[in-house]
CSV table of C-alpha atoms in Angstrom, one decimal:
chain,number,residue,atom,x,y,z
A,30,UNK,CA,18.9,1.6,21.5
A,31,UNK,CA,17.5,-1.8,20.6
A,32,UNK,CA,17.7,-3.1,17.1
A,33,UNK,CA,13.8,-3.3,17.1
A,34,UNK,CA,13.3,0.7,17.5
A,35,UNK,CA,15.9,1.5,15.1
A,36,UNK,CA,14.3,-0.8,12.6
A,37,UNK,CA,10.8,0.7,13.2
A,38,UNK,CA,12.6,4.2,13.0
A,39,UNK,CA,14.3,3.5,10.0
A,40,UNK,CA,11.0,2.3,8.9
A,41,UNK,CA,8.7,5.4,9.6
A,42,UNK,CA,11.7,7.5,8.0
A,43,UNK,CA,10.9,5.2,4.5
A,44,UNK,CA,7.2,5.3,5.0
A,45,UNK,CA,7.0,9.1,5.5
A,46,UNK,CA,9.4,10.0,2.8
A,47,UNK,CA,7.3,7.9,0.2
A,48,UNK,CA,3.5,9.3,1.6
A,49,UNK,CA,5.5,12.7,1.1
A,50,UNK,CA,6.2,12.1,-2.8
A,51,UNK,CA,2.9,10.6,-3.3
A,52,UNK,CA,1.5,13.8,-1.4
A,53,UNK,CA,3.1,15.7,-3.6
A,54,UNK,CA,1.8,14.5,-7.0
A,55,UNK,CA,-1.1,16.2,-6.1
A,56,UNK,CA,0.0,20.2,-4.7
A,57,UNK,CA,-1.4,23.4,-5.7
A,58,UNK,CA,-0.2,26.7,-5.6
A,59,UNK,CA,-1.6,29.3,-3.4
A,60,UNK,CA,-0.2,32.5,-3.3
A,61,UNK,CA,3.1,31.1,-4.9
A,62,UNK,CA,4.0,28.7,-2.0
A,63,UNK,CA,3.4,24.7,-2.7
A,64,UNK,CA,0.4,22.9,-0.9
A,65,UNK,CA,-0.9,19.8,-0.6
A,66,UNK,CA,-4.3,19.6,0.6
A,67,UNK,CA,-4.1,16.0,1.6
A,68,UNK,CA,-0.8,15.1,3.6
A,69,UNK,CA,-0.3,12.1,4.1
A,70,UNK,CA,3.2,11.8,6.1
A,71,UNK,CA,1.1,13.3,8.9
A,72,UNK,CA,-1.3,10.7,9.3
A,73,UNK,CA,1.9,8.1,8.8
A,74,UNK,CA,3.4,9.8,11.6
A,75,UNK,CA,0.7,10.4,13.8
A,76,UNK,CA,-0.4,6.0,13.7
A,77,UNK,CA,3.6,5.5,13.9
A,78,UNK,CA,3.7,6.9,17.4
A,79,UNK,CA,-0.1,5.6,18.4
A,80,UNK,CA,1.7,2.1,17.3
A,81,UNK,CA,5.1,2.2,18.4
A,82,UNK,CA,5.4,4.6,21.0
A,83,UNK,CA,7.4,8.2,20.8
A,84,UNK,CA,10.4,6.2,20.2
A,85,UNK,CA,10.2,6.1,16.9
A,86,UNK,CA,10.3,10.3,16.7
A,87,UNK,CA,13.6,10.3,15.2
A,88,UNK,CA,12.1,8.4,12.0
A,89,UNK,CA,9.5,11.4,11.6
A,90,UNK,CA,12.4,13.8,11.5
A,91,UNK,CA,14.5,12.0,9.6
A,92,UNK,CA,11.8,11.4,6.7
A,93,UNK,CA,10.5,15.0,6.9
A,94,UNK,CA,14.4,16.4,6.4
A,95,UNK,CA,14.6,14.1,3.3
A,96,UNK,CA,11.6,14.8,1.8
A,97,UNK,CA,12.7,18.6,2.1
A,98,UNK,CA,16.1,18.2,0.7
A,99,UNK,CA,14.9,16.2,-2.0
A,100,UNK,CA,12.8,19.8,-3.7
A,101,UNK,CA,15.4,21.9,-2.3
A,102,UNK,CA,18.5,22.6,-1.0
A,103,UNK,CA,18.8,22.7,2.8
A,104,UNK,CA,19.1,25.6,4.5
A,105,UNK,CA,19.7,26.4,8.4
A,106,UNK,CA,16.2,27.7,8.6
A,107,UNK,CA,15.2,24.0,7.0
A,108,UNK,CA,15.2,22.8,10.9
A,109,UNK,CA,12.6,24.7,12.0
A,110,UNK,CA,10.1,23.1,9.7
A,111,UNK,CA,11.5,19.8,10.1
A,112,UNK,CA,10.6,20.8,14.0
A,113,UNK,CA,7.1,21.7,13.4
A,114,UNK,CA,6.7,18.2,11.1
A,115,UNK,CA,7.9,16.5,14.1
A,116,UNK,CA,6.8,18.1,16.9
A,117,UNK,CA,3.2,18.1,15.8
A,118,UNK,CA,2.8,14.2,15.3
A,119,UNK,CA,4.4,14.1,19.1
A,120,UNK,CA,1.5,17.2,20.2
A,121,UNK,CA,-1.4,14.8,18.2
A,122,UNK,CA,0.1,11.9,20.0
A,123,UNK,CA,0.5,13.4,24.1
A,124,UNK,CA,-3.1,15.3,23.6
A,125,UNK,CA,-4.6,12.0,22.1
A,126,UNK,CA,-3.0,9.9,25.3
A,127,UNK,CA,-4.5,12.5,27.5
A,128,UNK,CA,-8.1,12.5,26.5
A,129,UNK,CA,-7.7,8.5,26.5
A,130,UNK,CA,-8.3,7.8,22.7
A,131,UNK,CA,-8.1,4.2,22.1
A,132,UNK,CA,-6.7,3.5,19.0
A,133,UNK,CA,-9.5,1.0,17.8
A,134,UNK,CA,-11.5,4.1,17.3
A,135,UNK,CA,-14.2,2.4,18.8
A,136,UNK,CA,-16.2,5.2,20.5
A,137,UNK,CA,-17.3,8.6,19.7
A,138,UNK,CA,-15.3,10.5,21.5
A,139,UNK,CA,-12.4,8.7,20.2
A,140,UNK,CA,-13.1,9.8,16.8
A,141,UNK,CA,-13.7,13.3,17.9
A,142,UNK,CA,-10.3,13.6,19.3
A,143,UNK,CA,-9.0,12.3,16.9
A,144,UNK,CA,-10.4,15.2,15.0
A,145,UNK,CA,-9.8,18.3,17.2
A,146,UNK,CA,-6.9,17.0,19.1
A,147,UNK,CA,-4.8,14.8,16.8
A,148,UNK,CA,-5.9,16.7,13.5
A,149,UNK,CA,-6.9,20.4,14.0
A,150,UNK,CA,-5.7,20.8,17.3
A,151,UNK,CA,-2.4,19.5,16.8
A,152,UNK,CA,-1.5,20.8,13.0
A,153,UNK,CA,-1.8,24.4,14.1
A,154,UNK,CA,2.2,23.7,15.1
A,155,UNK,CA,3.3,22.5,11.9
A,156,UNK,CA,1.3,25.2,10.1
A,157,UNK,CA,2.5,28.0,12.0
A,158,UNK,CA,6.0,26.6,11.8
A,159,UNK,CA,5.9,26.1,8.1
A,160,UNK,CA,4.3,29.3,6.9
A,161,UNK,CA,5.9,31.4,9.3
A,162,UNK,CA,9.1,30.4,7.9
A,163,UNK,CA,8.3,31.7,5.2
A,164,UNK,CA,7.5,34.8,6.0
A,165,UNK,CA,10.6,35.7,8.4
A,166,UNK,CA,12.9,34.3,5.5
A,167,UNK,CA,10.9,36.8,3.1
A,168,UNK,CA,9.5,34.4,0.9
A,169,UNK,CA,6.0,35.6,1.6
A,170,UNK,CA,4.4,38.3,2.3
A,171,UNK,CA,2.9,39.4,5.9
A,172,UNK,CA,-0.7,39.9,4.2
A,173,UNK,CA,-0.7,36.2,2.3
A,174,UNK,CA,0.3,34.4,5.8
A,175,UNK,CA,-3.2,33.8,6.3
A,176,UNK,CA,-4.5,32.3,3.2
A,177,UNK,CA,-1.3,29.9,2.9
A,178,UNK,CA,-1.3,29.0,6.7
A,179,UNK,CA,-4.9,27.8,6.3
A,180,UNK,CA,-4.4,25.7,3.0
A,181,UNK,CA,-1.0,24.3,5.0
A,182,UNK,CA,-3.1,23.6,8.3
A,183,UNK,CA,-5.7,22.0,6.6
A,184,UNK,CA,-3.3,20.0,4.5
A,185,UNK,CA,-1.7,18.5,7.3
A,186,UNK,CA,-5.2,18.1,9.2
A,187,UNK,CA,-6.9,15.7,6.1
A,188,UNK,CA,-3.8,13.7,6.4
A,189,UNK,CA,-4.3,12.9,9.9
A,190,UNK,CA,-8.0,13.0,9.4
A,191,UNK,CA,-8.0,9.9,6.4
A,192,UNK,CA,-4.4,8.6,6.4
A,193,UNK,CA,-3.9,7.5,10.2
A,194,UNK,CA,-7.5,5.4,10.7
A,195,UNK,CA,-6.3,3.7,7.7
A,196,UNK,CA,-3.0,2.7,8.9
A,197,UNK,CA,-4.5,1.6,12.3
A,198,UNK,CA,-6.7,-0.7,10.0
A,199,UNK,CA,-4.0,-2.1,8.5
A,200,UNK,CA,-1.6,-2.9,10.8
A,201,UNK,CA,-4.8,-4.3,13.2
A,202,UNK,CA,-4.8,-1.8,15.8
A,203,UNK,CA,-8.4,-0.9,15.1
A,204,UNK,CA,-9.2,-4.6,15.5
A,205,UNK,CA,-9.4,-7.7,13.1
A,206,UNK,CA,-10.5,-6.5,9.7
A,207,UNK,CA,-13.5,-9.3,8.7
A,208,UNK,CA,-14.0,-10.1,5.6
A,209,UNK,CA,-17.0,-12.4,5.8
A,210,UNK,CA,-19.7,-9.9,4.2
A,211,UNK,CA,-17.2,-10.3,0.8
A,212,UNK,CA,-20.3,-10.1,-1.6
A,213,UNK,CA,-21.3,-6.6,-0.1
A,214,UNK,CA,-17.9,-6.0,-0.2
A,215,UNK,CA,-17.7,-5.9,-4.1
A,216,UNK,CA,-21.2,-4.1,-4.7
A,217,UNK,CA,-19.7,-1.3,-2.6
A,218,UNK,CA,-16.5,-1.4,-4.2
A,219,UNK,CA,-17.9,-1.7,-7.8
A,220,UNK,CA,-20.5,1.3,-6.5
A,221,UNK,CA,-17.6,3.6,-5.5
A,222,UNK,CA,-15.6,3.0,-8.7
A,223,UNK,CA,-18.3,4.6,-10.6
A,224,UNK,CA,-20.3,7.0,-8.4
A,225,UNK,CA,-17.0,8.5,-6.8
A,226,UNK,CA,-15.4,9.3,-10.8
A,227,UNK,CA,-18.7,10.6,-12.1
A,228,UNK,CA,-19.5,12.9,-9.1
A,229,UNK,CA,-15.5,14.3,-9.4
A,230,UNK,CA,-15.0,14.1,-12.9
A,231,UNK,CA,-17.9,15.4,-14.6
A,232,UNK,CA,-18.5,18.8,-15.5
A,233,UNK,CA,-21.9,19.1,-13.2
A,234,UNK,CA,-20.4,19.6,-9.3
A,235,UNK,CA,-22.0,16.2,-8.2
A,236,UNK,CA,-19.8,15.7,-5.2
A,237,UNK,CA,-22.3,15.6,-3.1
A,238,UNK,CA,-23.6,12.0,-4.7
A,239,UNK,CA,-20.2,10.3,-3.0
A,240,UNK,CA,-21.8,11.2,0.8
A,241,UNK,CA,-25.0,8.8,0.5
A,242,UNK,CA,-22.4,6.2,-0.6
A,243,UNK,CA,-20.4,7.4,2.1
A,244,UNK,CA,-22.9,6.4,4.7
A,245,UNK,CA,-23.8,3.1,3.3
A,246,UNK,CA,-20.2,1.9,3.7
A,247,UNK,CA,-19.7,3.6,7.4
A,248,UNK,CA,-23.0,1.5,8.5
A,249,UNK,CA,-22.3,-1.6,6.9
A,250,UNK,CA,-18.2,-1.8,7.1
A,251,UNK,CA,-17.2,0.5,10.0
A,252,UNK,CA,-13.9,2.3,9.8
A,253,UNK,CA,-11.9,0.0,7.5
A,254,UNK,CA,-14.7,0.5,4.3
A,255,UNK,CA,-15.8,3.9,5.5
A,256,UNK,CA,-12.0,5.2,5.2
A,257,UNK,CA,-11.0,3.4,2.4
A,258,UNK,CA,-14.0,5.0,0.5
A,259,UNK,CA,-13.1,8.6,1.8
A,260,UNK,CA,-9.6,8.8,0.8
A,261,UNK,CA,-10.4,7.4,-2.5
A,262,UNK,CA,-12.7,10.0,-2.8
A,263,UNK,CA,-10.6,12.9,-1.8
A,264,UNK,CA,-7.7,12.0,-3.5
A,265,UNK,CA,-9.4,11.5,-6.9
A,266,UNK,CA,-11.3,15.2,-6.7
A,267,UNK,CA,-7.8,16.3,-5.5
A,268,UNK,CA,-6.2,15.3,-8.6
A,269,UNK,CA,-9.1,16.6,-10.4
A,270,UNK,CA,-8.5,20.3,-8.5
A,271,UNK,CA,-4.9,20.3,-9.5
A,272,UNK,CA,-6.2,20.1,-12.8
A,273,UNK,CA,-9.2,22.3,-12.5
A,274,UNK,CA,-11.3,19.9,-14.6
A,275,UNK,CA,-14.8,18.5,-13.9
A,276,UNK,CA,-16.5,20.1,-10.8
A,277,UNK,CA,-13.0,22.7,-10.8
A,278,UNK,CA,-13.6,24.1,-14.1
A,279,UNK,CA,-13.2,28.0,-14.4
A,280,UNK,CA,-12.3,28.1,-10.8
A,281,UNK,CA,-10.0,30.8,-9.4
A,282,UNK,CA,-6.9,28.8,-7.5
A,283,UNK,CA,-8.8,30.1,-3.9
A,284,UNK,CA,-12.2,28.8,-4.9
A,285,UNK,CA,-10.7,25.7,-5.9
A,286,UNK,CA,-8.4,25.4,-2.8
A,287,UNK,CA,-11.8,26.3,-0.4
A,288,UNK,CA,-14.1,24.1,-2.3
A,289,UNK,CA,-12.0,20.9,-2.4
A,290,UNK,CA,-10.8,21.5,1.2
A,291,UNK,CA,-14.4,21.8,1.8
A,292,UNK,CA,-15.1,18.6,0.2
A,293,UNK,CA,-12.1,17.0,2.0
A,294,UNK,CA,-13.2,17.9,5.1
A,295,UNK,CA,-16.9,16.8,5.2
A,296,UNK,CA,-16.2,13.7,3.9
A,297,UNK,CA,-13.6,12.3,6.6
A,298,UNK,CA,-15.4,13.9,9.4
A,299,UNK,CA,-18.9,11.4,7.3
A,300,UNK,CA,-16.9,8.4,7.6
A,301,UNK,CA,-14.6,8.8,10.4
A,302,UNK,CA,-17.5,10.2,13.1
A,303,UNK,CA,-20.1,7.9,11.4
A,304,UNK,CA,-18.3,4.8,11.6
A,305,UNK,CA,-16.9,5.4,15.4
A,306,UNK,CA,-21.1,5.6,16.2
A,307,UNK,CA,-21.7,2.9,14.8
A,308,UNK,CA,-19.0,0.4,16.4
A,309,UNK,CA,-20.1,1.9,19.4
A,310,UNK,CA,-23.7,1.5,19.0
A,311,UNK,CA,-22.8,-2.5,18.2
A,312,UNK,CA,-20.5,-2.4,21.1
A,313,UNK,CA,-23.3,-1.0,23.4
A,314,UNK,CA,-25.8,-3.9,21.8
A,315,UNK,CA,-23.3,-6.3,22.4
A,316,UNK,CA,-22.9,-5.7,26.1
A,317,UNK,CA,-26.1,-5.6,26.5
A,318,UNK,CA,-26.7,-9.1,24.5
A,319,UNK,CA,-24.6,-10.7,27.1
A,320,UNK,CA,-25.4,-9.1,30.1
A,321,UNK,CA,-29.1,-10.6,29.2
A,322,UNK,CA,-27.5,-14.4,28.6
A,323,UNK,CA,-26.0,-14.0,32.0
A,324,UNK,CA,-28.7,-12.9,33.8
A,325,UNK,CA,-31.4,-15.4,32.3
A,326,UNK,CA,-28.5,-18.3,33.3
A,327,UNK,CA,-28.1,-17.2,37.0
A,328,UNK,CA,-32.4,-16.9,37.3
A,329,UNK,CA,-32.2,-20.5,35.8
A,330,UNK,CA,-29.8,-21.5,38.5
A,331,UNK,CA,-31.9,-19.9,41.2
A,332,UNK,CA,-35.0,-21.5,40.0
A,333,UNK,CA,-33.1,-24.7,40.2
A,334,UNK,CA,-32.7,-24.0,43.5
A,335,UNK,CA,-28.7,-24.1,43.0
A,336,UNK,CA,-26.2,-21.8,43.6
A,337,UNK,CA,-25.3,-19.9,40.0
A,338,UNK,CA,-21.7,-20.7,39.1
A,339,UNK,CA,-20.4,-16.8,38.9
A,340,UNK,CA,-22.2,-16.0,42.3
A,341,UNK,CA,-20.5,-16.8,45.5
A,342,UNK,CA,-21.5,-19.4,47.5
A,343,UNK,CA,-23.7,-18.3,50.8
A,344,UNK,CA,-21.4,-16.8,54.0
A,345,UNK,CA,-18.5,-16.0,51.0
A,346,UNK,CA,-18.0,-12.2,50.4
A,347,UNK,CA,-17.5,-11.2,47.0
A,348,UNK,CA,-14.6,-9.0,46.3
A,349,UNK,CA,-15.0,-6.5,43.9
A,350,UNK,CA,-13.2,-6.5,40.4
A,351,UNK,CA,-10.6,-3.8,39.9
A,352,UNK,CA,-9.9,-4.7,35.7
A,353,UNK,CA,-13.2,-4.0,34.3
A,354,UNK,CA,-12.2,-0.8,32.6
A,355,UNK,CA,-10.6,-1.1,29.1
A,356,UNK,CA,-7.4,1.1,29.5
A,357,UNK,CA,-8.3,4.2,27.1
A,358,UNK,CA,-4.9,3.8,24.9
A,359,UNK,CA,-3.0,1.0,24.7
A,360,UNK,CA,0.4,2.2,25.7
A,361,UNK,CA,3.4,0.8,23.4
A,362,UNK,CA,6.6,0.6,24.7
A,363,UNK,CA,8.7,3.3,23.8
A,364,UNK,CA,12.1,1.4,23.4
């Protein structure tokens, strides 16, 4: 194996272990099993292989086998949920590749398989794994599978769902991030810092007042603000759930659990479908922008009475361009 994959393994091993802890500082209980309703080693997993290619598997199972020894000792049965942690980043990844995503999340449908391929789709393996465990082992009871297997799936879902189009920011597979607009920038910033903590933290339920804020960023930033804003939001009212303070108060643990999931959920479908509209609106505008320049050159060649540089000359045959298509996902090498 080339030193290059084993680095990048090595490296998604570190980076899901830490997502883990920080996932953890904000768990509940639900039906005395530990949840997290955001997860974020998923969505590190999931951009890990959309970056790097399915070489870099053994660093998913490798971080979720630490992260599991370090709240408990191992166990033989600790495998098959360090399978289902694996194998469902590899599913959102091969289901992703088929329905050519592109990872710049650039279109629509990109961002709705991202959605119900890489998030809901997907999780249902790691859920089921999970939870299912703990029921064979005895650990749960056959009539509270359902309530923890949907608090686990969705868990693992948000942190596709607002972790991964984050990390595809960052590392510049969803393109350049621009700052130019700067000014706008820090309005929105300074905005979010006091709408998001009001809606959360107060004792009205104001979350609502975060989606209007929501949509402003999507339209003006794209992905990069849109998600930024969306997991700042979630993970501040999840911390506030934890707590069952501010919009949480007097709250039973599953009306907390289905409100904030809820919550969770609307708001990274707002930003994630909003923003992949939008860039492809531009996109669309763009193409269109320069299809018109092109045109008005050639009809000023014409007039001229000369031959436009991108046509062929008369008694030439054109042949016809085979690369004009975008490939759908860029393909990393897998080692």
């Amino acid at each position: 194996m080339p030193l290059e994959v084993v680095l990048k393994t090595l490296a998604v091993a570190v980076c899901y272990y830490v997502a883990g802890r920080l996932g953890l500082l904000g768990r509940l209980t639900v039906e005395g099993v530990i949840v997290t309703p955001i997860w974020p080693p998923t969505g590190v997993a999931v951009a890990a292989l959309l970056v790097y290619g399915t070489a870099v598997w053994p660093g998913i199972a490798v971080g979720s086998f630490l992260l599991i020894a370090s709240l408990a000792t191992p166990q033989p049965s600790t495998m098959i949920t360090v399978a289902g942690n694996t194998l469902a980043p590899l599913c959102a990844y091969l289901l992703l590749r088929r329905a050519g995503f592109r990872v710049g999340i650039s279109r629509l449908r990109d961002g709705l398989a991202l959605v119900f391929l890489g998030g809901l789709g997907a999780m249902l393996i790691s859920a089921t794994a999970g939870v299912g465990l703990q029921v064979v082992t005895g650990r749960l009871d056959t009539v509270e599978f359902w309530s923890v297997w949907l608090a686990w799936w969705v868990g693992d879902a948000m942190g596709v769902l607002l972790v991964t189009p984050l990390l595809l920011v960052l590392v510049g597979a969803a393109g350049p991030l621009r700052l130019t607009r700067w000014r706008e920038m820090l309005v929105l910033g300074l905005a979010a810092l006091i709408v998001v903590p009001l809606s959360v933290l107060g004792s009205l339920s104001l979350l609502f007042l975060v989606f209007p804020l929501l949509i402003w960023v999507a339209l003006r930033f794209q992905l990069a603000g849109s998600m930024l804003c969306a997991l700042f939001a979630s993970v501040l009212t999840t911390f506030e759930a934890s707590t069952q303070q501010g919009a949480f108060l007097n709250l039973s643990a599953i009306e907390v659990m289905t409100k904030l999931q809820a919550f969770n959920g609307a708001t990274a479908l707002t930003a994630l479908l909003l923003s992949a509209m939008v860039a492809e609106q531009r996109a669309l505008r763009r193409s269109v922008q320069n299809a018109c320049r092109e045109l008005a050159e050639v009809l000023e060649h014409l007039a001229a009475g000369e031959t436009p540089p991108d046509l062929p000359a008369p008694g030439h045959t054109a042949g016809l361009r085979t690369d004009d298509t975008a490939p759908a996902l860029e393909r990393p090498r897998d080692g």
